[in-house]
mmCIF file with all atom_site columns, C-alpha atoms in Angstrom:
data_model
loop_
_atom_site.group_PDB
_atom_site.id
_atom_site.type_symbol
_atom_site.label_atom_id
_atom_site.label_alt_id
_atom_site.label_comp_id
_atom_site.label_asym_id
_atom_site.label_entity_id
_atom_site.label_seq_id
_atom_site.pdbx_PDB_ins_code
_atom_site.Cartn_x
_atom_site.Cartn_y
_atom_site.Cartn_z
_atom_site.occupancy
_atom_site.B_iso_or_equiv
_atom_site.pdbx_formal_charge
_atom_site.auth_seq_id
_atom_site.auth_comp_id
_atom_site.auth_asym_id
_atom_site.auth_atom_id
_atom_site.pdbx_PDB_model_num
ATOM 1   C CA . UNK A 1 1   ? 192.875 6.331  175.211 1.00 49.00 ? 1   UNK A CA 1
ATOM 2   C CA . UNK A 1 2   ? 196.302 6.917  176.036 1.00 49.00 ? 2   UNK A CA 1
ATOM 3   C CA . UNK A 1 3   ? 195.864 8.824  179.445 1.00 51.00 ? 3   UNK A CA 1
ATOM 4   C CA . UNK A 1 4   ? 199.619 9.359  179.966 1.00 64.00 ? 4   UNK A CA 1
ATOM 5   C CA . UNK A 1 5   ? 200.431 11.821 177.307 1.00 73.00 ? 5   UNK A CA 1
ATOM 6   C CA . UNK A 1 6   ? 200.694 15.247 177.620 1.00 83.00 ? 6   UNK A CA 1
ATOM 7   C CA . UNK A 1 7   ? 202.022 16.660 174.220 1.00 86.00 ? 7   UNK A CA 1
ATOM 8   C CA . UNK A 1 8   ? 199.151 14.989 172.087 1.00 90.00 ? 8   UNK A CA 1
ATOM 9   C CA . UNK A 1 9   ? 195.617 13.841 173.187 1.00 92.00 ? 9   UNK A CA 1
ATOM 10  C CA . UNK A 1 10  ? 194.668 10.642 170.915 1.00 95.00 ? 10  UNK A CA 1
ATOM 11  C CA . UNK A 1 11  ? 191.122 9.690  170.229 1.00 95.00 ? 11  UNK A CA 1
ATOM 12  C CA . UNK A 1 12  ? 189.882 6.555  168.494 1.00 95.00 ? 12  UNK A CA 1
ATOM 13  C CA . UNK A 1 13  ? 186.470 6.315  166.546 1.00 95.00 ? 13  UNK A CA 1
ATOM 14  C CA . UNK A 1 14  ? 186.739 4.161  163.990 1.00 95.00 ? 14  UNK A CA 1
ATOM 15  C CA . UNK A 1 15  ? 187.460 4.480  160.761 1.00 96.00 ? 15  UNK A CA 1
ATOM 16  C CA . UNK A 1 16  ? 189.055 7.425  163.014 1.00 96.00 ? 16  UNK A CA 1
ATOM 17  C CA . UNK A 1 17  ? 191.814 8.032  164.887 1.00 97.00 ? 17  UNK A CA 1
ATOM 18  C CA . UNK A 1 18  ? 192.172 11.668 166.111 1.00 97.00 ? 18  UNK A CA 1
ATOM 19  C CA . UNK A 1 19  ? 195.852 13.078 166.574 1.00 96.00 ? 19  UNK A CA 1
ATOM 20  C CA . UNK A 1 20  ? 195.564 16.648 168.536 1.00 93.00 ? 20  UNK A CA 1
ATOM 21  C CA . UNK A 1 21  ? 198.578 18.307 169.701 1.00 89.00 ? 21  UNK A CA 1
ATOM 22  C CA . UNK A 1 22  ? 197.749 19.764 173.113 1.00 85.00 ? 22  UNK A CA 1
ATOM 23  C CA . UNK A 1 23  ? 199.694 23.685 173.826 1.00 68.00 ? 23  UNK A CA 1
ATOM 24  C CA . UNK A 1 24  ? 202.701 24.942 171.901 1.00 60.00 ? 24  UNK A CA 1
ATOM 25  C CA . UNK A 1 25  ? 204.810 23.033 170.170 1.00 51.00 ? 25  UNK A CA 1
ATOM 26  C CA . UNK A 1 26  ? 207.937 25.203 170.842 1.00 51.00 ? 26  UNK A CA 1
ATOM 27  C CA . UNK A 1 27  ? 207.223 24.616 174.401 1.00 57.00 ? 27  UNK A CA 1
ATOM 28  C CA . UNK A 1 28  ? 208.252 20.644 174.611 1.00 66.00 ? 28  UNK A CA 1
ATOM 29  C CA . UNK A 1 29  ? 211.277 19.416 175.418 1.00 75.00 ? 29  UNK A CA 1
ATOM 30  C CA . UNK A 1 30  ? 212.303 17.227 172.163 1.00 74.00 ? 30  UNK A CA 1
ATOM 31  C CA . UNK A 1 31  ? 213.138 14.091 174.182 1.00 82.00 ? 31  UNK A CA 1
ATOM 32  C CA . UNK A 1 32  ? 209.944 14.283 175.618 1.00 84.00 ? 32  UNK A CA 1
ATOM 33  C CA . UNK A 1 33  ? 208.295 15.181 172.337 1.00 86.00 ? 33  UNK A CA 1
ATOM 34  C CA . UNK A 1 34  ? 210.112 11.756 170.375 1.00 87.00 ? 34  UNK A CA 1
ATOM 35  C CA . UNK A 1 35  ? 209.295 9.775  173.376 1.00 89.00 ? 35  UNK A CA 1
ATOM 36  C CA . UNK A 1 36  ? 205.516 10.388 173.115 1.00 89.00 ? 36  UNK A CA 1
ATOM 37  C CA . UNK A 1 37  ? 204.808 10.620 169.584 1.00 90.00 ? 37  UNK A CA 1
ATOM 38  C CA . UNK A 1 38  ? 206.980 7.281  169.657 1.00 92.00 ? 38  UNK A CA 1
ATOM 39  C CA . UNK A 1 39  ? 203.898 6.182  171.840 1.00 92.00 ? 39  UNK A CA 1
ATOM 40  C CA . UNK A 1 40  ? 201.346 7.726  169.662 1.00 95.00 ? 40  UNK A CA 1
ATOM 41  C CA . UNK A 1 41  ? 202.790 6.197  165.930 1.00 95.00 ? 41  UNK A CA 1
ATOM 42  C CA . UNK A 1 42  ? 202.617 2.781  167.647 1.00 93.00 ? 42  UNK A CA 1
ATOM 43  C CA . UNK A 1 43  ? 198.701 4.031  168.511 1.00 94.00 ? 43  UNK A CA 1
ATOM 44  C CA . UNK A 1 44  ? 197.916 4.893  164.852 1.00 96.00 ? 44  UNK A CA 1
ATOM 45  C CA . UNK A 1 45  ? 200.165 1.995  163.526 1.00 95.00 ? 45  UNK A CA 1
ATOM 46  C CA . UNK A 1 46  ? 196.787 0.103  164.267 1.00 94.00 ? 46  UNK A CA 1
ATOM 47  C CA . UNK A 1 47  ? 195.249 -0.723 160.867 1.00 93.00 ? 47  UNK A CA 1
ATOM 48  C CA . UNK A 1 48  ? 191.491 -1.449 162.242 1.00 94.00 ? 48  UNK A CA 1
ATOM 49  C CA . UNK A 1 49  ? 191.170 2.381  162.159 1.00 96.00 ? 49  UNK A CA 1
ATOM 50  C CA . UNK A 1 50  ? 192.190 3.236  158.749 1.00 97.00 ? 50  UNK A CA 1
ATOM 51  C CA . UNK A 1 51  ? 191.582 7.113  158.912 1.00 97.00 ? 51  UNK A CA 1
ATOM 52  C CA . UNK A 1 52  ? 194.063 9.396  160.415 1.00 98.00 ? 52  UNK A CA 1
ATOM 53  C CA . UNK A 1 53  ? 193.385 12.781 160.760 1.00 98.00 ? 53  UNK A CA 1
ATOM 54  C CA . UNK A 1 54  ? 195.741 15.566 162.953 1.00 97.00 ? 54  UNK A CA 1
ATOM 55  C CA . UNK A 1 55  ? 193.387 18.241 164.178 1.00 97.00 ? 55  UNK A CA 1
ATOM 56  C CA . UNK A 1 56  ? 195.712 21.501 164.908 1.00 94.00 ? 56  UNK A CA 1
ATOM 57  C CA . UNK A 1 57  ? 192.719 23.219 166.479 1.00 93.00 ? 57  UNK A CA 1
ATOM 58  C CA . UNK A 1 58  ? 195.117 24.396 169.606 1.00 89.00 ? 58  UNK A CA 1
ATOM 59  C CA . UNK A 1 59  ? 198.254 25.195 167.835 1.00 86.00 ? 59  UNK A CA 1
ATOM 60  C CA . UNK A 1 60  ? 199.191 28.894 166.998 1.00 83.00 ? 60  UNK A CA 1
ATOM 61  C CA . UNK A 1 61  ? 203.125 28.194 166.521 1.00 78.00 ? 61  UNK A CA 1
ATOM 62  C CA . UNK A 1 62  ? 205.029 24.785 166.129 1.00 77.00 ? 62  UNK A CA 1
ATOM 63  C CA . UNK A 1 63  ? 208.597 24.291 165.291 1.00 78.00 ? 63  UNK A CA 1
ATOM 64  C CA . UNK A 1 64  ? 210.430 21.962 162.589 1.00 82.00 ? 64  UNK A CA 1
ATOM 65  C CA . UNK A 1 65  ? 210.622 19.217 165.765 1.00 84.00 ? 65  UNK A CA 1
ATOM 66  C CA . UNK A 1 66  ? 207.256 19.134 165.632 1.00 85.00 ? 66  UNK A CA 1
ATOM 67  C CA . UNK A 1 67  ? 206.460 18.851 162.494 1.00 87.00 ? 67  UNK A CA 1
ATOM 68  C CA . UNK A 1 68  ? 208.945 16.382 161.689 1.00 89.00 ? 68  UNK A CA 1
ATOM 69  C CA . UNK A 1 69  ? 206.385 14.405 164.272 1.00 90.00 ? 69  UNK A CA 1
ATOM 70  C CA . UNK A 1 70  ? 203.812 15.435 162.798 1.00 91.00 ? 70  UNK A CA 1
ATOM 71  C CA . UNK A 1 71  ? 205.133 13.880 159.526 1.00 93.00 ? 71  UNK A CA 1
ATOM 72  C CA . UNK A 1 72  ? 206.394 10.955 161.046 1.00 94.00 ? 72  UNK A CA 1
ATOM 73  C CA . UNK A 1 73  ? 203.040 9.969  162.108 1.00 96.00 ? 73  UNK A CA 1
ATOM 74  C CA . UNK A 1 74  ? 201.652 10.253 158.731 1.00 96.00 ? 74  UNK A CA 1
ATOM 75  C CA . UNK A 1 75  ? 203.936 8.431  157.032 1.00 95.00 ? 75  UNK A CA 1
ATOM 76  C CA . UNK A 1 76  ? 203.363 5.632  159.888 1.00 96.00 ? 76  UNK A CA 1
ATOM 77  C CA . UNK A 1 77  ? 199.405 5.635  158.512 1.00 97.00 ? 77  UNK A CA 1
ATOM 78  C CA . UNK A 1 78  ? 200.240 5.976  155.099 1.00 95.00 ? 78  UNK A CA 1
ATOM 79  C CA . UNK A 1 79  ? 202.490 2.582  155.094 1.00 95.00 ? 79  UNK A CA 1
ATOM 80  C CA . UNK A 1 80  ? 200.037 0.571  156.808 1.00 94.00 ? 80  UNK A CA 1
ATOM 81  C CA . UNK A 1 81  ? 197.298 1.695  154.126 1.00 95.00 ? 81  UNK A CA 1
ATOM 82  C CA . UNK A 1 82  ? 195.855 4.232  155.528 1.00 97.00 ? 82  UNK A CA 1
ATOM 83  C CA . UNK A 1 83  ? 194.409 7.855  154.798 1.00 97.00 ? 83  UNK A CA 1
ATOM 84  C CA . UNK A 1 84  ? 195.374 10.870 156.439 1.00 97.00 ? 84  UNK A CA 1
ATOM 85  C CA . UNK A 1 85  ? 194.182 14.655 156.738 1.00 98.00 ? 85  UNK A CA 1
ATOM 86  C CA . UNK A 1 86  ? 194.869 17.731 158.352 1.00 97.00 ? 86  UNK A CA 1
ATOM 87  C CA . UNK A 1 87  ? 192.552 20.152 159.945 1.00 98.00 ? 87  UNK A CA 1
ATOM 88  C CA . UNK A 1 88  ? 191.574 22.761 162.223 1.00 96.00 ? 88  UNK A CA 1
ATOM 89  C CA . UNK A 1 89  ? 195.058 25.268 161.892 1.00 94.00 ? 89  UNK A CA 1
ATOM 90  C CA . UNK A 1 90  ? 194.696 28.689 162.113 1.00 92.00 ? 90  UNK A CA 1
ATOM 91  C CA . UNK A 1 91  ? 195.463 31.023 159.244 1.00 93.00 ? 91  UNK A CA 1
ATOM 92  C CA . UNK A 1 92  ? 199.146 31.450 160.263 1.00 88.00 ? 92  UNK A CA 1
ATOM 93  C CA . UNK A 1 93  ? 199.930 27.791 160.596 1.00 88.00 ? 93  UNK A CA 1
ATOM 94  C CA . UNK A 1 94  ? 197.662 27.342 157.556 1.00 93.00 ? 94  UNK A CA 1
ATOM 95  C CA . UNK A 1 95  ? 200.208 29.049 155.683 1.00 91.00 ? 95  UNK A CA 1
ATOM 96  C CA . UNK A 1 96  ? 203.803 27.809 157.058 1.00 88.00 ? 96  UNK A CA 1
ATOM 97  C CA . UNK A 1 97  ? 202.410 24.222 156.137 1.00 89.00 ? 97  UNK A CA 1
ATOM 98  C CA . UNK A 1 98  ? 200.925 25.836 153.092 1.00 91.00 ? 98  UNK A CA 1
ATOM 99  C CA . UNK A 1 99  ? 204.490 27.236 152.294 1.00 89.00 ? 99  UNK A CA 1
ATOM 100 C CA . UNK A 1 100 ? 206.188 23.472 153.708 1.00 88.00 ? 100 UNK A CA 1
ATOM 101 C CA . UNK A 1 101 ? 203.481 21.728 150.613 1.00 90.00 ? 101 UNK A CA 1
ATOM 102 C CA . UNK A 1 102 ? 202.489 19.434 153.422 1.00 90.00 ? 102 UNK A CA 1
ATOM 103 C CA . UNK A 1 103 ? 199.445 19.427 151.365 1.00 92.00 ? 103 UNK A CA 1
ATOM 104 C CA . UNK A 1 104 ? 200.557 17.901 148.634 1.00 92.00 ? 104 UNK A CA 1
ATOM 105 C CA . UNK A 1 105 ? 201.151 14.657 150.956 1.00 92.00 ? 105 UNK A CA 1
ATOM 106 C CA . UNK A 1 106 ? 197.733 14.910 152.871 1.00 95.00 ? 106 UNK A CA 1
ATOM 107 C CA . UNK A 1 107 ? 194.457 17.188 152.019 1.00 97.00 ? 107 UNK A CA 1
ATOM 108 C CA . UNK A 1 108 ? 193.487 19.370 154.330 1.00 97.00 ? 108 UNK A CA 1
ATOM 109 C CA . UNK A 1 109 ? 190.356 20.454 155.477 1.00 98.00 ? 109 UNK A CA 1
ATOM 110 C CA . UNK A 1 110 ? 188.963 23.747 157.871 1.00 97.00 ? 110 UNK A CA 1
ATOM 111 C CA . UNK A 1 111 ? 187.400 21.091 160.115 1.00 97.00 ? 111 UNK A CA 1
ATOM 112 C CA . UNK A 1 112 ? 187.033 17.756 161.466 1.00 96.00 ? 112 UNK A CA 1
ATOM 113 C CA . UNK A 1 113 ? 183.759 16.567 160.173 1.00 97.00 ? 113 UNK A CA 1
ATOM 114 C CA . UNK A 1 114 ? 185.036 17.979 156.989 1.00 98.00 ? 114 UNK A CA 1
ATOM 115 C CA . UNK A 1 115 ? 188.066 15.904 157.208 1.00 98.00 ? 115 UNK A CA 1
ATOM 116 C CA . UNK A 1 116 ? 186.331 12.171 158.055 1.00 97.00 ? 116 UNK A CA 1
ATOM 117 C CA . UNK A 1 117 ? 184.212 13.187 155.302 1.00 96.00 ? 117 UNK A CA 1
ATOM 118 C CA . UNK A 1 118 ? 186.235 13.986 152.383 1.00 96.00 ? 118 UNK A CA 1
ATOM 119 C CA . UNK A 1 119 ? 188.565 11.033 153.732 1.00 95.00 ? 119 UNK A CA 1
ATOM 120 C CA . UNK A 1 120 ? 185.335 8.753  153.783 1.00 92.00 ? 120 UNK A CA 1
ATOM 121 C CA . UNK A 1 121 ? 184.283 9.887  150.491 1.00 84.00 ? 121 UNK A CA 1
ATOM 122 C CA . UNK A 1 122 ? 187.799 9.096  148.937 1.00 58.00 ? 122 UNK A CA 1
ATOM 123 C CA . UNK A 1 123 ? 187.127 5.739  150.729 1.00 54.00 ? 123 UNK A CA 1
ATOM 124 C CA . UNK A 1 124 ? 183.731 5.123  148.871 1.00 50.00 ? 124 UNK A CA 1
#
């Protein structure tokens, strides 16, 4: 699924879709990172896969760009319906988002299965 990006890899499984930012998110160029996740929010605008979850399993520093995008993408779940989670960050990023209370807006969970199944639960 969406071969052509090279900021975020995108997987769908429904309920699932899988957000992963690929490298360092101070490394992208911010045109380059609102073009794709542009690309990507139309990707989990799609409501047959209610279940979003970012997995920051390859990220050890991201700026306020990124997270913006990372936020945008959210929100783009959360109006169609949808659930979303965080998982996978390392204890560093743990605690900037920690310190942002980006988990007061989405759960977050030390890893992916954990994620689709606390959001699955919720779903139940």
């Amino acid at each position: 699924m969406a071969r052509h990006l090279k900021i975020f890899e995108v997987v769908k499984e429904p309920p699932c879709i899988f957000v992963t930012p690929l490298g360092q998110g101070a490394s992208f160029r911010y045109a380059d990172l609102q073009m794709e996740s542009n690309s990507v929010r139309t990707l989990v605008a799609d409501q047959t896969v209610p279940l979003l979850i970012i997995d920051l399993k390859n990220m050890n520093y991201f700026g306020s760009e990124f997270i913006g995008a990372l936020i945008t993408l959210g929100r783009e779940k959360k109006l169609r319906g949808g659930k979303v989670a965080i998982c996978s960050a390392n204890p560093n990023m743990y605690d900037v988002l920690k310190g942002m209370s980006l988990f007061k807006l989405w759960p977050y969970f030390e890893t992916r299965e954990a994620a689709i199944a606390g959001l699955t639960e919720d779903s139940a």
